[in-house]
Amino acid sequence: MCHRPLLALLLGFLLLNSACVTIPPPYRSTPDYALRFADIESITLVPPLVSVFAMSSGNVEQEVQEWSDAANQHAQAAVRARVDAIGKTWVPFAGEHGPRPDFRLGLERADRAGPPDGAEASWLLFESAKEAILRHTYDIANVFPAQMKAFDYTLGREAAALLGGTRADAFLLMIATDHVPTADRQALIGVGTLAALYTGGYGGPGATPAELIAALVESKSGDILFFNRVSMPLSDLRDAKANKALVDLVLKGMAR
């Protein structure tokens, strides 16, 4: 009995201490980000990789190109609006097409496919850097505190090839994915939800939130100045308003 006041005092101290811990922002940026971002006057968007899939009840996904194209257009419009809103000059992408290599080659074309060019190689390097950033600064089980504090990732000066001739101080790279449940999957979700009311446990298909990854890269150095990943449940990238909400969320913190 005599130890209870001491235990209560200790618990109170721990709760107060935990409340004072600063939660890191969802985005990652270089230590000198504010200074370098202030020097940026113009920004462009490299054609993003946007993929919208139909997800069946058996967890089989199939990309619907029409959906992906619509979501891509919405994302580009939302990014332009965001760049204008933060007071930077928007520069339209001058290249003829995006820099991503096409791995969906038919057998008859596979033998004729050459090595990736400079822009394609830089995009592949970005995808590798993305995985490293997610693993080292987002994954709780593998996070590296040093990488969180001294965020330092670069694509090198060669990454200027991603600009496709566009004259801009910095460029955005984006990858977006969304999975739209098919009618049969929606039916199973409904059944699982109703069953959960009686059993107390949900046994239906899992949620398929939309995810968006964005990186701001300095053109002259290839350094990744800003990186963020967001995921939003019950969203639909095919919808212009929902798409803009996700873009605004992923770019929140870019201007500060």
Coordinates of N, CA and C in Angstrom, one line a residue, residues 2-245:
C2 N 2.0 1.2 0.7 CA 2.8 2.4 0.9 C 3.5 2.7 -0.4
H3 N 3.6 1.8 -1.4 CA 4.3 2.0 -2.6 C 3.4 2.7 -3.7
R4 N 2.1 2.7 -3.5 CA 1.2 3.2 -4.5 C 1.4 4.7 -4.8
P5 N 1.5 5.6 -3.8 CA 1.8 7.0 -4.1 C 3.0 7.1 -5.0
L6 N 4.1 6.4 -4.7 CA 5.3 6.5 -5.4 C 5.1 6.0 -6.8
L7 N 4.4 4.9 -7.0 CA 4.1 4.3 -8.3 C 3.3 5.3 -9.1
A8 N 2.3 5.9 -8.5 CA 1.4 6.9 -9.2 C 2.3 8.1 -9.7
L9 N 3.2 8.5 -8.8 CA 4.1 9.7 -9.1 C 5.0 9.3 -10.3
L10 N 5.5 8.1 -10.3 CA 6.4 7.7 -11.4 C 5.6 7.6 -12.7
L11 N 4.4 7.0 -12.7 CA 3.6 6.9 -13.9 C 3.2 8.3 -14.4
G12 N 2.9 9.2 -13.5 CA 2.6 10.6 -13.9 C 3.8 11.3 -14.6
F13 N 5.0 11.0 -14.1 CA 6.2 11.6 -14.7 C 6.4 11.0 -16.1
L14 N 6.2 9.7 -16.2 CA 6.4 9.1 -17.5 C 5.4 9.6 -18.6
L15 N 4.2 9.8 -18.1 CA 3.2 10.3 -19.1 C 3.5 11.8 -19.5
L16 N 3.9 12.6 -18.5 CA 4.3 13.9 -18.8 C 5.5 14.0 -19.7
N17 N 6.5 13.1 -19.5 CA 7.7 13.1 -20.3 C 7.3 12.7 -21.7
S18 N 6.5 11.7 -21.9 CA 6.1 11.2 -23.2 C 5.3 12.3 -24.0
A19 N 4.5 13.1 -23.3 CA 3.8 14.1 -23.9 C 4.7 15.2 -24.4
C20 N 5.9 15.4 -23.9 CA 6.8 16.4 -24.3 C 7.7 16.0 -25.4
V21 N 7.6 14.7 -25.8 CA 8.4 14.2 -26.9 C 7.9 14.8 -28.2
T22 N 8.8 15.3 -29.0 CA 8.4 15.9 -30.3 C 8.2 14.8 -31.4
I23 N 7.1 14.8 -31.9 CA 6.8 13.8 -33.0 C 7.3 14.3 -34.3
P24 N 8.2 13.6 -35.0 CA 8.8 14.1 -36.2 C 7.7 14.2 -37.3
P25 N 7.9 15.2 -38.2 CA 6.9 15.4 -39.3 C 6.9 14.2 -40.2
P26 N 5.8 14.0 -41.0 CA 5.8 12.9 -41.9 C 6.8 13.0 -43.1
Y27 N 7.2 14.2 -43.4 CA 8.1 14.4 -44.5 C 9.6 14.3 -44.0
R28 N 10.5 14.2 -45.0 CA 11.9 14.2 -44.7 C 12.5 15.3 -45.6
S29 N 13.5 15.9 -45.0 CA 14.2 17.0 -45.8 C 15.6 17.2 -45.3
T30 N 16.4 17.9 -46.1 CA 17.8 18.1 -45.7 C 17.9 19.1 -44.6
P31 N 19.0 19.1 -43.8 CA 19.1 20.0 -42.7 C 19.1 21.5 -43.1
D32 N 19.6 21.8 -44.3 CA 19.6 23.1 -44.8 C 18.5 23.4 -45.8
Y33 N 17.4 22.7 -45.6 CA 16.3 22.8 -46.6 C 15.7 24.2 -46.8
A34 N 15.5 24.9 -45.7 CA 14.9 26.2 -45.7 C 15.7 27.2 -46.6
L35 N 17.0 27.1 -46.5 CA 17.9 28.0 -47.3 C 17.9 27.6 -48.7
R36 N 18.0 26.3 -49.0 CA 18.0 25.8 -50.4 C 16.7 26.0 -51.1
F37 N 15.6 25.8 -50.4 CA 14.3 26.0 -51.0 C 14.0 27.5 -51.3
A38 N 14.6 28.4 -50.5 CA 14.4 29.8 -50.7 C 15.1 30.2 -52.0
D39 N 16.1 29.5 -52.4 CA 16.9 29.8 -53.6 C 16.1 29.3 -54.9
I40 N 15.2 28.4 -54.7 CA 14.4 27.9 -55.8 C 13.4 28.8 -56.3
E41 N 13.4 29.2 -57.5 CA 12.4 30.1 -58.1 C 11.4 29.4 -59.0
S42 N 11.8 28.3 -59.6 CA 10.9 27.6 -60.6 C 11.0 26.1 -60.3
I43 N 9.8 25.5 -60.5 CA 9.7 24.1 -60.3 C 8.9 23.4 -61.5
T44 N 9.3 22.3 -61.9 CA 8.5 21.5 -62.9 C 8.2 20.1 -62.3
L45 N 7.3 19.5 -63.0 CA 6.9 18.1 -62.6 C 7.3 17.1 -63.7
V46 N 8.2 16.2 -63.4 CA 8.5 15.2 -64.4 C 7.2 14.3 -64.5
P47 N 6.8 13.9 -65.7 CA 5.6 13.1 -65.8 C 5.6 12.0 -64.8
P48 N 4.6 12.0 -63.9 CA 4.6 11.0 -62.8 C 4.2 9.6 -63.2
L49 N 4.5 8.7 -62.3 CA 4.0 7.3 -62.5 C 2.8 7.1 -61.7
V50 N 1.6 7.0 -62.3 CA 0.4 6.9 -61.7 C -0.3 5.6 -62.2
S51 N -0.6 4.7 -61.2 CA -1.2 3.4 -61.6 C -2.4 3.2 -60.8
V52 N -3.6 3.0 -61.4 CA -4.8 2.7 -60.7 C -5.2 1.3 -61.2
F53 N -5.4 0.4 -60.2 CA -5.7 -1.0 -60.4 C -7.1 -1.4 -60.0
A54 N -7.7 -2.3 -60.7 CA -8.9 -3.0 -60.2 C -8.5 -4.1 -59.3
M55 N -9.0 -4.2 -58.1 CA -8.6 -5.2 -57.1 C -9.8 -6.2 -56.9
S56 N -9.6 -7.4 -57.3 CA -10.7 -8.4 -57.1 C -10.8 -9.0 -55.7
S57 N -11.8 -9.8 -55.5 CA -12.0 -10.4 -54.2 C -10.9 -11.4 -53.9
G58 N -10.2 -11.9 -54.9 CA -9.1 -12.8 -54.6 C -7.8 -12.1 -54.6
N59 N -7.8 -10.8 -54.4 CA -6.6 -10.0 -54.3 C -5.8 -10.0 -55.6
V60 N -6.4 -10.1 -56.7 CA -5.8 -10.1 -58.0 C -6.0 -8.6 -58.6
E61 N -4.9 -8.0 -58.9 CA -4.9 -6.6 -59.4 C -4.6 -6.5 -60.9
Q62 N -5.3 -5.6 -61.5 CA -5.1 -5.4 -63.0 C -5.3 -3.9 -63.2
E63 N -4.2 -3.4 -63.8 CA -4.2 -1.9 -64.1 C -5.3 -1.6 -65.2
V64 N -6.0 -0.6 -65.0 CA -7.0 0.0 -65.9 C -6.4 1.3 -66.5
Q65 N -5.9 1.2 -67.7 CA -5.1 2.4 -68.2 C -5.9 3.6 -68.3
E66 N -7.2 3.5 -68.6 CA -8.1 4.7 -68.6 C -8.2 5.4 -67.3
W67 N -8.2 4.6 -66.2 CA -8.2 5.1 -64.9 C -6.9 5.8 -64.5
S68 N -5.8 5.1 -64.9 CA -4.5 5.6 -64.6 C -4.3 7.0 -65.3
D69 N -4.7 7.1 -66.6 CA -4.6 8.3 -67.3 C -5.4 9.5 -66.7
A70 N -6.6 9.2 -66.3 CA -7.4 10.2 -65.6 C -6.8 10.7 -64.3
A71 N -6.3 9.7 -63.5 CA -5.7 10.1 -62.2 C -4.4 10.9 -62.5
N72 N -3.7 10.5 -63.5 CA -2.4 11.2 -63.9 C -2.7 12.7 -64.2
Q73 N -3.7 12.9 -65.0 CA -4.1 14.3 -65.3 C -4.5 15.1 -64.1
H74 N -5.3 14.5 -63.2 CA -5.7 15.2 -62.0 C -4.5 15.5 -61.1
A75 N -3.6 14.6 -61.0 CA -2.4 14.8 -60.2 C -1.6 15.9 -60.7
Q76 N -1.4 16.0 -62.0 CA -0.5 17.1 -62.6 C -1.2 18.4 -62.4
A77 N -2.5 18.5 -62.6 CA -3.2 19.7 -62.3 C -3.1 20.2 -60.9
A78 N -3.2 19.2 -60.0 CA -3.1 19.5 -58.5 C -1.7 20.0 -58.1
V79 N -0.7 19.4 -58.7 CA 0.7 19.8 -58.4 C 0.9 21.2 -58.9
R80 N 0.4 21.5 -60.1 CA 0.6 22.9 -60.6 C -0.1 23.9 -59.7
A81 N -1.3 23.6 -59.3 CA -2.0 24.5 -58.4 C -1.2 24.7 -57.1
R82 N -0.6 23.6 -56.6 CA 0.1 23.7 -55.3 C 1.4 24.6 -55.5
V83 N 2.1 24.4 -56.6 CA 3.3 25.2 -56.8 C 3.0 26.6 -56.9
D84 N 1.9 27.0 -57.6 CA 1.4 28.4 -57.7 C 1.1 28.9 -56.4
A85 N 0.5 28.1 -55.5 CA 0.0 28.5 -54.2 C 1.1 28.9 -53.3
I86 N 2.3 28.2 -53.4 CA 3.4 28.5 -52.5 C 4.3 29.6 -53.1
G87 N 4.0 30.2 -54.2 CA 4.7 31.3 -54.7 C 5.9 31.0 -55.6
K88 N 6.0 29.8 -56.1 CA 7.0 29.4 -57.0 C 6.5 29.5 -58.5
T89 N 7.4 29.6 -59.4 CA 7.0 29.7 -60.8 C 6.9 28.3 -61.4
W90 N 5.7 28.0 -61.9 CA 5.5 26.7 -62.5 C 6.0 26.6 -63.9
V91 N 6.8 25.6 -64.2 CA 7.4 25.5 -65.6 C 6.9 24.1 -66.2
P92 N 6.1 24.2 -67.3 CA 5.6 23.0 -67.9 C 6.8 22.1 -68.3
F93 N 6.6 20.8 -68.2 CA 7.6 19.8 -68.6 C 7.8 19.9 -70.2
A94 N 9.1 20.0 -70.6 CA 9.4 20.3 -72.0 C 9.7 19.0 -72.8
G95 N 9.9 17.9 -72.1 CA 10.2 16.6 -72.7 C 9.0 16.1 -73.5
E96 N 9.3 15.2 -74.4 CA 8.2 14.5 -75.2 C 7.5 13.5 -74.5
H97 N 8.2 12.8 -73.5 CA 7.6 11.7 -72.8 C 8.3 11.6 -71.4
G98 N 7.7 10.7 -70.6 CA 8.3 10.5 -69.3 C 9.6 9.7 -69.4
P99 N 10.5 9.7 -68.4 CA 11.8 9.1 -68.4 C 11.8 7.6 -68.0
R100 N 10.6 7.0 -67.7 CA 10.7 5.7 -67.2 C 10.8 4.6 -68.3
P101 N 11.8 3.7 -68.1 CA 11.9 2.6 -69.1 C 10.7 1.7 -69.1
D102 N 10.3 1.2 -70.3 CA 9.2 0.3 -70.4 C 9.6 -1.1 -70.3
F103 N 9.2 -1.7 -69.1 CA 9.6 -3.1 -68.9 C 8.5 -4.1 -69.4
R104 N 7.4 -3.5 -69.9 CA 6.3 -4.4 -70.3 C 6.5 -4.6 -71.8
L105 N 7.6 -5.2 -72.2 CA 8.0 -5.5 -73.5 C 7.5 -6.9 -73.9
G106 N 7.0 -7.0 -75.2 CA 6.6 -8.3 -75.7 C 7.8 -9.1 -76.0
L107 N 7.7 -10.4 -76.1 CA 8.8 -11.3 -76.4 C 9.5 -10.9 -77.7
E108 N 8.7 -10.4 -78.7 CA 9.3 -10.0 -80.0 C 10.2 -8.8 -79.9
R109 N 10.0 -8.0 -78.8 CA 10.7 -6.7 -78.6 C 11.8 -6.8 -77.6
A110 N 11.8 -7.9 -76.8 CA 12.7 -8.0 -75.7 C 14.2 -8.0 -76.2
D111 N 14.4 -8.7 -77.2 CA 15.8 -8.8 -77.7 C 16.3 -7.5 -78.3
R112 N 15.4 -6.6 -78.7 CA 15.8 -5.4 -79.3 C 15.9 -4.2 -78.3
A113 N 15.5 -4.5 -77.1 CA 15.6 -3.5 -76.0 C 17.0 -3.3 -75.6
G114 N 17.5 -2.0 -75.7 CA 18.8 -1.7 -75.3 C 18.9 -1.3 -73.9
P115 N 20.1 -0.9 -73.4 CA 20.2 -0.4 -72.0 C 19.5 0.9 -71.8
P116 N 19.1 1.2 -70.6 CA 18.4 2.5 -70.4 C 19.2 3.7 -70.6
D117 N 18.6 4.8 -71.1 CA 19.4 6.0 -71.4 C 19.6 6.7 -70.1
G118 N 20.2 8.0 -70.2 CA 20.5 8.7 -69.0 C 19.3 9.0 -68.1
A119 N 18.2 9.4 -68.7 CA 17.0 9.7 -68.0 C 16.4 8.5 -67.3
E120 N 16.3 7.4 -68.1 CA 15.8 6.2 -67.6 C 16.6 5.6 -66.4
A121 N 18.0 5.7 -66.6 CA 18.9 5.3 -65.5 C 18.7 6.1 -64.2
S122 N 18.4 7.4 -64.4 CA 18.2 8.3 -63.2 C 16.9 8.0 -62.6
W123 N 15.9 7.6 -63.4 CA 14.6 7.2 -62.8 C 14.7 5.9 -62.0
L124 N 15.5 5.0 -62.5 CA 15.7 3.7 -61.8 C 16.5 4.0 -60.5
L125 N 17.4 4.9 -60.5 CA 18.2 5.3 -59.3 C 17.2 5.9 -58.3
F126 N 16.3 6.7 -58.8 CA 15.3 7.3 -57.8 C 14.5 6.2 -57.2
E127 N 14.0 5.2 -57.9 CA 13.2 4.2 -57.3 C 14.1 3.4 -56.3
S128 N 15.4 3.3 -56.5 CA 16.2 2.6 -55.5 C 16.4 3.5 -54.3
A129 N 16.6 4.8 -54.5 CA 16.7 5.7 -53.4 C 15.4 5.8 -52.6
K130 N 14.3 5.7 -53.3 CA 13.0 5.7 -52.6 C 12.9 4.6 -51.6
E131 N 13.3 3.4 -52.1 CA 13.2 2.2 -51.2 C 14.1 2.4 -50.0
A132 N 15.3 3.0 -50.2 CA 16.3 3.2 -49.1 C 15.7 4.2 -48.1
I133 N 15.1 5.3 -48.6 CA 14.5 6.3 -47.8 C 13.4 5.7 -46.9
L134 N 12.5 4.9 -47.6 CA 11.4 4.3 -46.9 C 11.9 3.4 -45.8
R135 N 12.9 2.6 -46.1 CA 13.4 1.6 -45.2 C 14.2 2.3 -44.0
H136 N 15.0 3.3 -44.3 CA 15.9 3.9 -43.3 C 15.2 5.0 -42.5
T137 N 14.2 5.6 -43.0 CA 13.6 6.8 -42.3 C 12.1 6.7 -42.0
Y138 N 11.5 5.6 -42.5 CA 10.0 5.4 -42.3 C 9.8 4.1 -41.5
D139 N 10.5 3.1 -41.9 CA 10.2 1.7 -41.3 C 10.7 1.7 -39.8
I140 N 9.7 1.6 -38.9 CA 10.1 1.7 -37.5 C 11.1 0.6 -37.0
A141 N 11.0 -0.5 -37.7 CA 11.9 -1.6 -37.3 C 13.3 -1.4 -37.8
N142 N 13.5 -0.6 -38.8 CA 14.8 -0.5 -39.4 C 15.3 1.0 -39.5
V143 N 14.6 1.9 -38.8 CA 14.9 3.3 -39.0 C 16.3 3.6 -38.5
F144 N 17.0 4.5 -39.2 CA 18.3 5.0 -38.9 C 18.2 6.4 -38.3
P145 N 18.4 6.7 -37.1 CA 18.3 8.0 -36.5 C 19.2 9.0 -37.2
A146 N 20.4 8.6 -37.6 CA 21.3 9.5 -38.3 C 20.7 10.0 -39.6
Q147 N 20.1 9.1 -40.3 CA 19.5 9.4 -41.6 C 18.3 10.3 -41.5
M148 N 17.6 10.2 -40.3 CA 16.5 11.1 -40.0 C 17.0 12.5 -39.8
K149 N 18.0 12.6 -39.0 CA 18.5 13.9 -38.6 C 19.3 14.6 -39.7
A150 N 20.1 13.8 -40.4 CA 21.0 14.3 -41.5 C 20.5 13.7 -42.8
F151 N 19.4 14.0 -43.3 CA 18.8 13.5 -44.5 C 19.7 13.8 -45.7
D152 N 20.3 12.8 -46.3 CA 21.3 13.1 -47.4 C 21.2 12.0 -48.4
Y153 N 20.4 12.3 -49.4 CA 20.2 11.4 -50.6 C 20.4 12.2 -51.9
T154 N 21.0 11.6 -52.8 CA 21.2 12.4 -54.1 C 21.1 11.4 -55.3
L155 N 20.7 12.0 -56.4 CA 20.6 11.2 -57.7 C 21.8 11.6 -58.5
G156 N 22.6 12.6 -58.1 CA 23.8 13.0 -58.8 C 23.4 14.0 -59.9
R157 N 24.4 14.7 -60.4 CA 24.2 15.7 -61.4 C 23.6 15.2 -62.7
E158 N 23.8 13.9 -62.9 CA 23.3 13.2 -64.1 C 21.7 13.2 -64.1
A159 N 21.2 13.4 -62.9 CA 19.7 13.4 -62.8 C 19.0 14.6 -63.6
A160 N 19.9 15.5 -64.1 CA 19.3 16.6 -64.9 C 18.7 16.1 -66.2
A161 N 19.1 14.9 -66.6 CA 18.5 14.3 -67.8 C 17.0 14.0 -67.6
L162 N 16.6 13.9 -66.4 CA 15.1 13.7 -66.1 C 14.3 15.0 -66.5
L163 N 15.0 16.1 -66.6 CA 14.2 17.3 -67.0 C 13.8 17.3 -68.4
G164 N 14.4 16.5 -69.3 CA 14.0 16.5 -70.7 C 14.2 17.9 -71.4
G165 N 15.1 18.7 -71.0 CA 15.3 20.0 -71.6 C 14.6 21.1 -70.9
T166 N 13.8 20.8 -69.8 CA 13.1 21.8 -69.1 C 14.0 22.6 -68.3
R167 N 13.9 23.9 -68.3 CA 14.7 24.8 -67.5 C 14.0 25.2 -66.2
A168 N 14.3 24.5 -65.2 CA 13.7 24.8 -63.9 C 14.7 24.6 -62.8
D169 N 14.6 25.3 -61.7 CA 15.6 25.2 -60.6 C 15.4 23.8 -59.8
A170 N 14.2 23.3 -59.9 CA 14.0 22.0 -59.2 C 12.9 21.3 -59.9
F171 N 12.8 20.0 -59.6 CA 11.8 19.2 -60.2 C 11.2 18.2 -59.2
L172 N 9.9 17.9 -59.4 CA 9.2 16.9 -58.6 C 9.1 15.6 -59.3
L173 N 9.4 14.5 -58.5 CA 9.2 13.2 -59.0 C 8.1 12.6 -58.1
M174 N 7.1 11.9 -58.8 CA 6.0 11.4 -58.1 C 5.6 10.0 -58.5
I175 N 5.2 9.2 -57.5 CA 4.7 7.8 -57.8 C 3.4 7.7 -57.0
A176 N 2.3 7.3 -57.7 CA 1.0 7.2 -57.1 C 0.4 5.9 -57.5
T177 N -0.3 5.2 -56.5 CA -1.0 3.9 -56.7 C -2.3 4.0 -56.0
D178 N -3.3 3.3 -56.6 CA -4.6 3.2 -56.0 C -5.2 1.8 -56.5
H179 N -6.0 1.2 -55.6 CA -6.6 0.0 -55.9 C -8.1 0.1 -55.7
V180 N -8.9 0.0 -56.8 CA -10.3 0.2 -56.7 C -10.9 -1.2 -56.6
P181 N -11.7 -1.4 -55.6 CA -12.3 -2.8 -55.4 C -13.4 -3.0 -56.5
T182 N -13.3 -4.2 -57.0 CA -14.4 -4.6 -58.0 C -15.7 -4.9 -57.2
A183 N -16.7 -5.1 -58.0 CA -18.1 -5.3 -57.4 C -18.1 -6.5 -56.5
D184 N -17.4 -7.6 -56.8 CA -17.4 -8.8 -56.0 C -16.6 -8.6 -54.7
R185 N -15.5 -7.8 -54.8 CA -14.8 -7.4 -53.6 C -15.6 -6.5 -52.7
Q186 N -16.3 -5.6 -53.2 CA -17.2 -4.7 -52.4 C -18.3 -5.5 -51.7
A187 N -18.8 -6.5 -52.4 CA -19.8 -7.4 -51.8 C -19.2 -8.1 -50.6
L188 N -18.0 -8.6 -50.7 CA -17.4 -9.4 -49.6 C -17.1 -8.4 -48.4
I189 N -16.7 -7.2 -48.8 CA -16.4 -6.2 -47.7 C -17.7 -5.9 -46.9
G190 N -18.9 -5.8 -47.7 CA -20.1 -5.6 -47.0 C -20.5 -6.7 -46.1
V191 N -20.3 -8.0 -46.6 CA -20.7 -9.2 -45.8 C -19.8 -9.2 -44.6
G192 N -18.5 -8.9 -44.8 CA -17.6 -9.0 -43.7 C -17.9 -8.0 -42.6
T193 N -18.3 -6.8 -43.1 CA -18.7 -5.7 -42.1 C -19.9 -6.1 -41.3
L194 N -20.9 -6.7 -42.0 CA -22.2 -7.1 -41.3 C -21.9 -8.2 -40.3
A195 N -21.0 -9.1 -40.7 CA -20.7 -10.2 -39.8 C -19.9 -9.7 -38.6
A196 N -19.1 -8.7 -38.8 CA -18.3 -8.2 -37.7 C -19.2 -7.6 -36.6
L197 N -20.4 -7.2 -37.0 CA -21.4 -6.6 -36.0 C -21.8 -7.7 -35.0
Y198 N -21.8 -8.9 -35.4 CA -22.2 -10.0 -34.6 C -21.1 -10.8 -33.9
T199 N -20.0 -10.9 -34.7 CA -18.8 -11.7 -34.2 C -17.8 -10.8 -33.5
G200 N -17.8 -9.5 -33.7 CA -16.8 -8.7 -33.1 C -15.5 -8.7 -33.8
G201 N -15.4 -9.4 -34.9 CA -14.1 -9.4 -35.7 C -14.4 -9.4 -37.1
Y202 N -13.6 -8.6 -37.9 CA -13.8 -8.5 -39.3 C -13.0 -9.5 -40.0
G203 N -13.6 -10.2 -40.9 CA -12.9 -11.3 -41.7 C -13.0 -11.1 -43.2
G204 N -13.3 -9.9 -43.6 CA -13.4 -9.6 -45.1 C -12.1 -9.2 -45.6
P205 N -12.1 -8.8 -46.9 CA -10.9 -8.3 -47.6 C -10.3 -7.0 -46.9
G206 N -9.0 -6.9 -47.0 CA -8.4 -5.7 -46.4 C -8.7 -4.4 -47.2
A207 N -8.4 -3.3 -46.6 CA -8.5 -2.0 -47.2 C -7.5 -1.8 -48.3
T208 N -7.8 -0.9 -49.2 CA -6.9 -0.6 -50.3 C -6.7 0.9 -50.5
P209 N -6.0 1.5 -49.6 CA -5.8 2.9 -49.6 C -5.0 3.4 -50.8
A210 N -5.2 4.6 -51.2 CA -4.4 5.2 -52.2 C -3.1 5.7 -51.6
E211 N -2.0 5.6 -52.3 CA -0.7 6.0 -51.8 C 0.0 6.9 -52.8
L212 N 0.7 7.9 -52.2 CA 1.4 8.9 -53.1 C 2.8 9.2 -52.5
I213 N 3.8 9.1 -53.3 CA 5.2 9.5 -52.9 C 5.6 10.6 -53.8
A214 N 6.3 11.6 -53.1 CA 6.8 12.8 -53.9 C 8.2 13.1 -53.4
A215 N 9.0 13.6 -54.3 CA 10.3 14.0 -54.0 C 10.6 15.3 -54.7
L216 N 11.2 16.3 -54.1 CA 11.7 17.5 -54.7 C 13.2 17.4 -54.9
V217 N 13.6 17.5 -56.1 CA 15.0 17.3 -56.4 C 15.6 18.6 -57.0
E218 N 16.8 19.0 -56.5 CA 17.5 20.2 -57.0 C 18.1 19.9 -58.3
S219 N 17.8 20.7 -59.3 CA 18.3 20.4 -60.7 C 19.8 20.4 -60.8
K220 N 20.5 21.4 -60.2 CA 21.9 21.5 -60.5 C 22.7 20.5 -59.8
S221 N 22.2 19.9 -58.7 CA 23.0 18.9 -57.9 C 22.4 17.5 -58.0
G222 N 21.1 17.4 -58.2 CA 20.5 16.1 -58.1 C 20.1 15.7 -56.7
D223 N 20.3 16.6 -55.7 CA 20.1 16.2 -54.3 C 18.6 16.2 -54.1
I224 N 18.1 15.2 -53.3 CA 16.7 15.1 -52.9 C 16.5 16.0 -51.7
L225 N 15.9 17.1 -51.9 CA 15.7 18.1 -50.8 C 14.6 17.7 -49.9
F226 N 13.5 17.2 -50.5 CA 12.3 16.9 -49.7 C 11.7 15.6 -50.2
F227 N 11.2 14.8 -49.3 CA 10.6 13.5 -49.6 C 9.4 13.3 -48.7
N228 N 8.3 12.8 -49.2 CA 7.2 12.5 -48.4 C 6.4 11.3 -49.0
R229 N 5.7 10.6 -48.1 CA 4.8 9.5 -48.5 C 3.6 9.6 -47.7
V230 N 2.4 9.6 -48.3 CA 1.2 9.6 -47.6 C 0.3 8.5 -48.2
S231 N -0.6 8.0 -47.3 CA -1.6 7.0 -47.7 C -2.9 7.4 -47.1
M232 N -4.0 7.4 -48.0 CA -5.3 7.8 -47.6 C -6.3 6.8 -47.9
P233 N -7.0 6.2 -46.8 CA -8.0 5.2 -47.0 C -9.3 5.8 -47.6
L234 N -10.1 5.0 -48.2 CA -11.4 5.5 -48.8 C -11.2 6.6 -49.7
S235 N -10.1 6.6 -50.5 CA -9.8 7.7 -51.4 C -9.9 7.1 -52.8
D236 N -10.0 7.9 -53.8 CA -10.1 7.5 -55.2 C -9.4 8.5 -56.1
L237 N -8.2 8.1 -56.6 CA -7.4 9.0 -57.4 C -8.1 9.4 -58.7
R238 N -9.1 8.6 -59.1 CA -9.9 9.0 -60.3 C -10.7 10.2 -60.2
D239 N -11.0 10.6 -58.9 CA -11.8 11.8 -58.6 C -10.8 13.0 -58.4
A240 N -11.1 14.1 -59.1 CA -10.2 15.2 -59.1 C -10.1 15.8 -57.7
K241 N -11.2 15.9 -56.9 CA -11.1 16.5 -55.5 C -10.3 15.6 -54.6
A242 N -10.5 14.3 -54.7 CA -9.8 13.3 -53.8 C -8.3 13.3 -54.2
N243 N -8.0 13.4 -55.5 CA -6.7 13.4 -56.0 C -6.0 14.7 -55.5
K244 N -6.6 15.8 -55.6 CA -6.0 17.1 -55.1 C -5.7 17.0 -53.6
A245 N -6.7 16.4 -52.8 CA -6.5 16.3 -51.4 C -5.2 15.5 -51.0

